[in-house]
Amino acid sequence: MSGAAPVLTIDGPGGAGKGTISRLVAERLGWHLLDSGALYRLTALAAVKHEVPLDDEARLAEVALGLDVVFVAEAASTRVLLEGEDATSTIRTEQVGDAASRVAALPAVRQALLQRQHDFLKPPGLVADGRDMGTVVFTEAPLKIFLTASAEERAHRRQRQLQEAGVDASLSSLLKEIQARDARDMQRSVAPLKPADDAITLDTTRLTIPEVVDRLTELLTERGLASAT
Ligand code: DC
């Protein structure tokens, strides 16, 4: 891991706001962004595409190692190309999320994606969004955040997101899915979801997005990692 550029790690359960917050903080600082969840989602999607069973660890690790993916930064989002095809919205479906959570539980897959994640670290800095950014991938990060929110609030947020995309989903089924995914992410034996010992936990249940972005920018400034903006 390069020590030349600082890393802000943002870990936490799905729906805590990591994606939006990470993107906004990276934009404000002019830093790079790693959406590590997208790598697990892309591995799952590539596996389905190539008919690799989601429990065949060795073949899934090969899929992860050979992942042909391009991230294209655009104004308010990032477009993702898998094997040259736009996969931006496909990787966000519940089915791919569920499959991602399964492949993410396999140690060989996690190992295969490690170097690819380290490669995102370049000057002037990196915001790394995931589940194990502070505990496994960037253990030396000078600022580690664990972003969380109640499961009910996360289900509401997910429902709003889906509604904006024109998809209707019941709150109770979303809540069940979130709880099942939390349990799988927290109970797996390899890189389980948990705050790093030196992480700062931020509960966003009652915070707005700009409040969280401001708080993180303040913390970075206090630690001399960014200048006041
Ligand atoms: O954050 P997300 O919903 O896009 O992540 C998809 C799945 O990948 C989720 O089940 C957790 C898993 N994941 C992981 O195990 N480690 C990461 N660093 C990021 C995501």
Short mmCIF file of C-alpha atoms and ligand atoms in Angstrom, two decimals:
data_model
loop_
_atom_site.label_atom_id
_atom_site.label_comp_id
_atom_site.label_asym_id
_atom_site.label_seq_id
_atom_site.Cartn_x
_atom_site.Cartn_y
_atom_site.Cartn_z
CA MET A 1 0.00 0.00 0.00
CA SER A 2 1.37 3.41 -0.91
CA GLY A 3 1.97 5.75 2.01
CA ALA A 4 2.15 8.81 -0.25
CA ALA A 5 -1.52 9.71 -0.35
CA PRO A 6 -4.02 9.88 2.52
CA VAL A 7 -7.07 7.60 2.67
CA LEU A 8 -10.41 8.28 4.32
CA THR A 9 -12.16 4.94 4.89
CA ILE A 10 -15.94 4.89 5.17
CA ASP A 11 -17.34 1.54 6.25
CA GLY A 12 -20.78 0.57 7.41
CA PRO A 13 -23.91 -1.38 6.57
CA GLY A 14 -25.78 -1.01 3.27
CA GLY A 15 -28.04 2.05 3.07
CA ALA A 16 -26.19 4.09 5.70
CA GLY A 17 -25.41 6.70 3.06
CA LYS A 18 -21.82 5.67 2.38
CA GLY A 19 -22.11 5.92 -1.39
CA THR A 20 -23.55 9.42 -1.51
CA ILE A 21 -21.38 10.73 1.32
CA SER A 22 -18.20 9.22 -0.11
CA ARG A 23 -18.86 10.73 -3.52
CA LEU A 24 -19.59 14.19 -2.10
CA VAL A 25 -16.53 14.20 0.18
CA ALA A 26 -14.30 13.01 -2.70
CA GLU A 27 -15.73 15.75 -4.93
CA ARG A 28 -15.22 18.44 -2.31
CA LEU A 29 -11.59 17.43 -1.75
CA GLY A 30 -10.79 16.50 -5.35
CA TRP A 31 -9.81 13.01 -4.17
CA HIS A 32 -10.28 9.65 -5.92
CA LEU A 33 -13.17 7.40 -5.00
CA LEU A 34 -13.26 3.64 -4.47
CA ASP A 35 -16.71 2.04 -4.41
CA SER A 36 -15.55 -1.40 -3.28
CA GLY A 37 -19.12 -2.75 -3.13
CA ALA A 38 -19.32 -2.18 -6.89
CA LEU A 39 -16.38 -4.58 -7.33
CA TYR A 40 -18.26 -7.32 -5.43
CA ARG A 41 -21.43 -6.55 -7.39
CA LEU A 42 -19.49 -6.69 -10.69
CA THR A 43 -17.90 -10.00 -9.72
CA ALA A 44 -21.36 -11.42 -9.02
CA LEU A 45 -22.75 -10.07 -12.28
CA ALA A 46 -19.81 -11.39 -14.31
CA ALA A 47 -20.24 -14.79 -12.64
CA VAL A 48 -23.93 -14.94 -13.54
CA LYS A 49 -23.10 -13.84 -17.09
CA HIS A 50 -20.51 -16.60 -17.48
CA GLU A 51 -22.67 -19.17 -15.67
CA VAL A 52 -20.23 -19.63 -12.81
CA PRO A 53 -22.10 -21.04 -9.77
CA LEU A 54 -22.17 -18.63 -6.84
CA ASP A 55 -20.61 -21.23 -4.54
CA ASP A 56 -17.67 -22.21 -6.77
CA GLU A 57 -15.02 -20.28 -4.85
CA ALA A 58 -12.03 -21.06 -7.09
CA ARG A 59 -13.80 -20.07 -10.30
CA LEU A 60 -15.33 -16.98 -8.68
CA ALA A 61 -11.85 -15.87 -7.61
CA GLU A 62 -10.74 -16.21 -11.24
CA VAL A 63 -13.70 -14.09 -12.30
CA ALA A 64 -12.72 -11.45 -9.69
CA LEU A 65 -9.06 -11.45 -10.78
CA GLY A 66 -9.91 -11.11 -14.46
CA LEU A 67 -12.71 -8.58 -14.02
CA ASP A 68 -12.78 -6.37 -17.13
CA VAL A 69 -14.20 -3.19 -15.67
CA VAL A 70 -13.92 0.52 -16.42
CA PHE A 71 -15.20 3.25 -14.10
CA VAL A 72 -16.09 6.46 -15.93
CA ALA A 73 -16.45 9.46 -13.61
CA GLU A 74 -19.35 11.69 -14.68
CA ALA A 75 -20.88 14.86 -13.22
CA ALA A 76 -23.03 13.37 -10.44
CA SER A 77 -22.24 9.68 -10.66
CA THR A 78 -19.90 7.06 -12.03
CA ARG A 79 -20.71 4.96 -15.07
CA VAL A 80 -19.55 1.35 -14.89
CA LEU A 81 -18.63 -0.74 -17.91
CA LEU A 82 -18.34 -4.51 -17.53
CA GLU A 83 -16.67 -6.18 -20.51
CA GLY A 84 -17.45 -3.03 -22.48
CA GLU A 85 -21.18 -3.03 -21.63
CA ASP A 86 -22.89 -0.48 -19.42
CA ALA A 87 -23.64 -2.18 -16.09
CA THR A 88 -24.35 0.97 -14.04
CA SER A 89 -27.97 0.21 -13.21
CA THR A 90 -27.82 -3.60 -13.45
CA ILE A 91 -25.33 -3.84 -10.58
CA ARG A 92 -27.73 -1.87 -8.34
CA THR A 93 -30.59 -4.39 -8.49
CA GLU A 94 -31.54 -6.35 -5.36
CA GLN A 95 -30.70 -9.64 -7.13
CA VAL A 96 -27.15 -8.55 -7.91
CA GLY A 97 -26.81 -7.09 -4.38
CA ASP A 98 -27.85 -10.40 -2.91
CA ALA A 99 -25.45 -12.35 -5.15
CA ALA A 100 -22.68 -9.86 -4.27
CA SER A 101 -23.22 -10.49 -0.59
CA ARG A 102 -22.76 -14.24 -1.23
CA VAL A 103 -19.57 -13.93 -3.28
CA ALA A 104 -18.21 -11.38 -0.78
CA ALA A 105 -18.31 -14.07 1.92
CA LEU A 106 -15.68 -16.14 0.05
CA PRO A 107 -12.05 -15.55 1.17
CA ALA A 108 -10.51 -16.28 -2.26
CA VAL A 109 -12.75 -13.65 -3.87
CA ARG A 110 -11.81 -11.05 -1.24
CA GLN A 111 -8.13 -11.86 -1.73
CA ALA A 112 -8.47 -11.58 -5.51
CA LEU A 113 -9.94 -8.07 -5.22
CA LEU A 114 -7.35 -6.75 -2.76
CA GLN A 115 -4.71 -5.49 -5.22
CA ARG A 116 -7.35 -3.91 -7.43
CA GLN A 117 -8.58 -1.92 -4.42
CA HIS A 118 -5.05 -0.83 -3.43
CA ASP A 119 -4.52 0.44 -6.99
CA PHE A 120 -7.14 3.15 -6.38
CA LEU A 121 -4.83 4.87 -3.89
CA LYS A 122 -3.17 7.74 -5.75
CA PRO A 123 -2.41 11.38 -4.89
CA PRO A 124 -3.96 13.63 -3.83
CA GLY A 125 -5.99 11.11 -1.78
CA LEU A 126 -8.67 8.46 -1.72
CA VAL A 127 -12.12 8.08 -0.20
CA ALA A 128 -12.67 4.32 0.16
CA ASP A 129 -16.26 3.14 0.65
CA GLY A 130 -17.06 -0.40 1.80
CA ARG A 131 -17.29 -2.85 4.68
CA ASP A 132 -13.64 -3.64 5.43
CA MET A 133 -11.79 -0.56 4.17
CA GLY A 134 -10.50 0.37 7.64
CA THR A 135 -10.19 -3.16 9.06
CA VAL A 136 -8.50 -4.99 6.16
CA VAL A 137 -7.81 -3.07 2.95
CA PHE A 138 -6.42 0.27 4.22
CA THR A 139 -5.45 -0.50 7.82
CA GLU A 140 -3.04 2.47 7.93
CA ALA A 141 -5.69 5.03 6.95
CA PRO A 142 -5.31 8.23 9.01
CA LEU A 143 -9.08 8.68 9.33
CA LYS A 144 -11.57 5.81 9.56
CA ILE A 145 -15.31 6.34 9.74
CA PHE A 146 -18.01 3.79 10.53
CA LEU A 147 -21.24 5.20 9.11
CA THR A 148 -24.43 3.67 10.38
CA ALA A 149 -28.20 4.27 10.62
CA SER A 150 -31.13 2.26 11.98
CA ALA A 151 -32.33 -0.60 9.73
CA GLU A 152 -35.78 1.09 9.49
CA GLU A 153 -34.28 4.37 8.30
CA ARG A 154 -32.10 2.52 5.78
CA ALA A 155 -35.17 0.66 4.43
CA HIS A 156 -36.98 4.03 4.02
CA ARG A 157 -34.00 5.49 2.18
CA ARG A 158 -33.78 2.48 -0.12
CA GLN A 159 -37.51 2.71 -0.84
CA ARG A 160 -37.15 6.40 -1.78
CA GLN A 161 -34.18 5.59 -4.03
CA LEU A 162 -36.16 2.86 -5.79
CA GLN A 163 -39.20 5.11 -6.16
CA GLU A 164 -37.04 7.73 -7.85
CA ALA A 165 -35.95 5.01 -10.27
CA GLY A 166 -39.62 4.16 -10.90
CA VAL A 167 -39.55 0.89 -8.90
CA ASP A 168 -42.17 0.09 -6.24
CA ALA A 169 -41.02 -2.04 -3.31
CA SER A 170 -42.70 -2.71 0.03
CA LEU A 171 -41.06 -1.34 3.13
CA SER A 172 -41.39 -4.61 5.01
CA SER A 173 -39.68 -6.65 2.29
CA LEU A 174 -36.87 -4.07 2.01
CA LEU A 175 -36.42 -4.16 5.79
CA LYS A 176 -36.18 -7.96 5.75
CA GLU A 177 -33.60 -7.87 2.93
CA ILE A 178 -31.53 -5.26 4.76
CA GLN A 179 -31.59 -7.27 7.98
CA ALA A 180 -30.64 -10.48 6.14
CA ARG A 181 -27.75 -8.75 4.36
CA ASP A 182 -26.54 -7.11 7.58
CA ALA A 183 -26.54 -10.51 9.28
CA ARG A 184 -24.60 -12.11 6.42
CA ASP A 185 -22.07 -9.25 6.23
CA MET A 186 -21.54 -9.21 10.03
CA GLN A 187 -21.43 -12.94 10.65
CA ARG A 188 -19.13 -14.06 7.86
CA SER A 189 -15.80 -15.38 9.10
CA VAL A 190 -13.65 -13.35 6.69
CA ALA A 191 -13.55 -9.54 6.95
CA PRO A 192 -16.89 -9.26 8.79
CA LEU A 193 -18.59 -5.88 8.88
CA LYS A 194 -17.49 -4.15 12.09
CA PRO A 195 -15.90 -0.83 13.02
CA ALA A 196 -12.08 -0.76 13.08
CA ASP A 197 -10.75 -0.29 16.64
CA ASP A 198 -9.62 3.21 15.68
CA ALA A 199 -12.78 4.16 13.72
CA ILE A 200 -15.12 7.01 14.58
CA THR A 201 -18.75 5.86 14.48
CA LEU A 202 -21.26 8.30 13.01
CA ASP A 203 -24.97 7.48 13.26
CA THR A 204 -26.70 9.23 10.36
CA THR A 205 -30.30 8.27 11.27
CA ARG A 206 -31.14 11.87 12.15
CA LEU A 207 -28.49 13.69 10.11
CA THR A 208 -28.86 15.25 6.68
CA ILE A 209 -26.36 14.49 3.94
CA PRO A 210 -24.75 17.97 4.05
CA GLU A 211 -24.38 17.66 7.85
CA VAL A 212 -22.47 14.39 7.48
CA VAL A 213 -20.28 15.76 4.65
CA ASP A 214 -19.46 18.85 6.78
CA ARG A 215 -18.61 16.70 9.80
CA LEU A 216 -16.24 14.52 7.78
CA THR A 217 -14.57 17.53 6.18
CA GLU A 218 -14.10 19.03 9.66
CA LEU A 219 -12.50 15.82 10.93
CA LEU A 220 -10.13 15.72 7.94
CA THR A 221 -9.19 19.35 8.49
CA GLU A 222 -8.63 18.82 12.24
CA ARG A 223 -6.22 16.01 11.40
CA GLY A 224 -4.35 18.09 8.84
CA LEU A 225 -5.46 15.85 5.97
CA ALA A 226 -7.33 18.54 4.08
CA SER A 227 -7.43 22.31 4.16
CA ALA A 228 -10.60 24.08 5.30
CA THR A 229 -13.02 24.47 2.38
O1 DC B 1 -22.15 -1.57 -0.55
P1 DC B 1 -22.82 -2.50 -1.50
O2 DC B 1 -24.26 -2.76 -1.17
O3 DC B 1 -22.65 -2.09 -2.94
O4 DC B 1 -22.05 -3.91 -1.36
C1 DC B 1 -22.49 -5.07 -2.02
C2 DC B 1 -22.13 -6.32 -1.20
O5 DC B 1 -20.71 -6.46 -1.15
C3 DC B 1 -22.63 -6.26 0.25
O6 DC B 1 -23.29 -7.46 0.59
C4 DC B 1 -21.38 -6.19 1.08
C5 DC B 1 -20.27 -6.62 0.18
N1 DC B 1 -19.07 -5.81 0.38
C6 DC B 1 -18.07 -6.35 1.12
O7 DC B 1 -18.18 -7.46 1.61
N2 DC B 1 -16.91 -5.64 1.31
C7 DC B 1 -16.79 -4.41 0.81
N3 DC B 1 -15.66 -3.75 1.02
C8 DC B 1 -17.84 -3.82 0.08
C9 DC B 1 -18.99 -4.54 -0.12
#
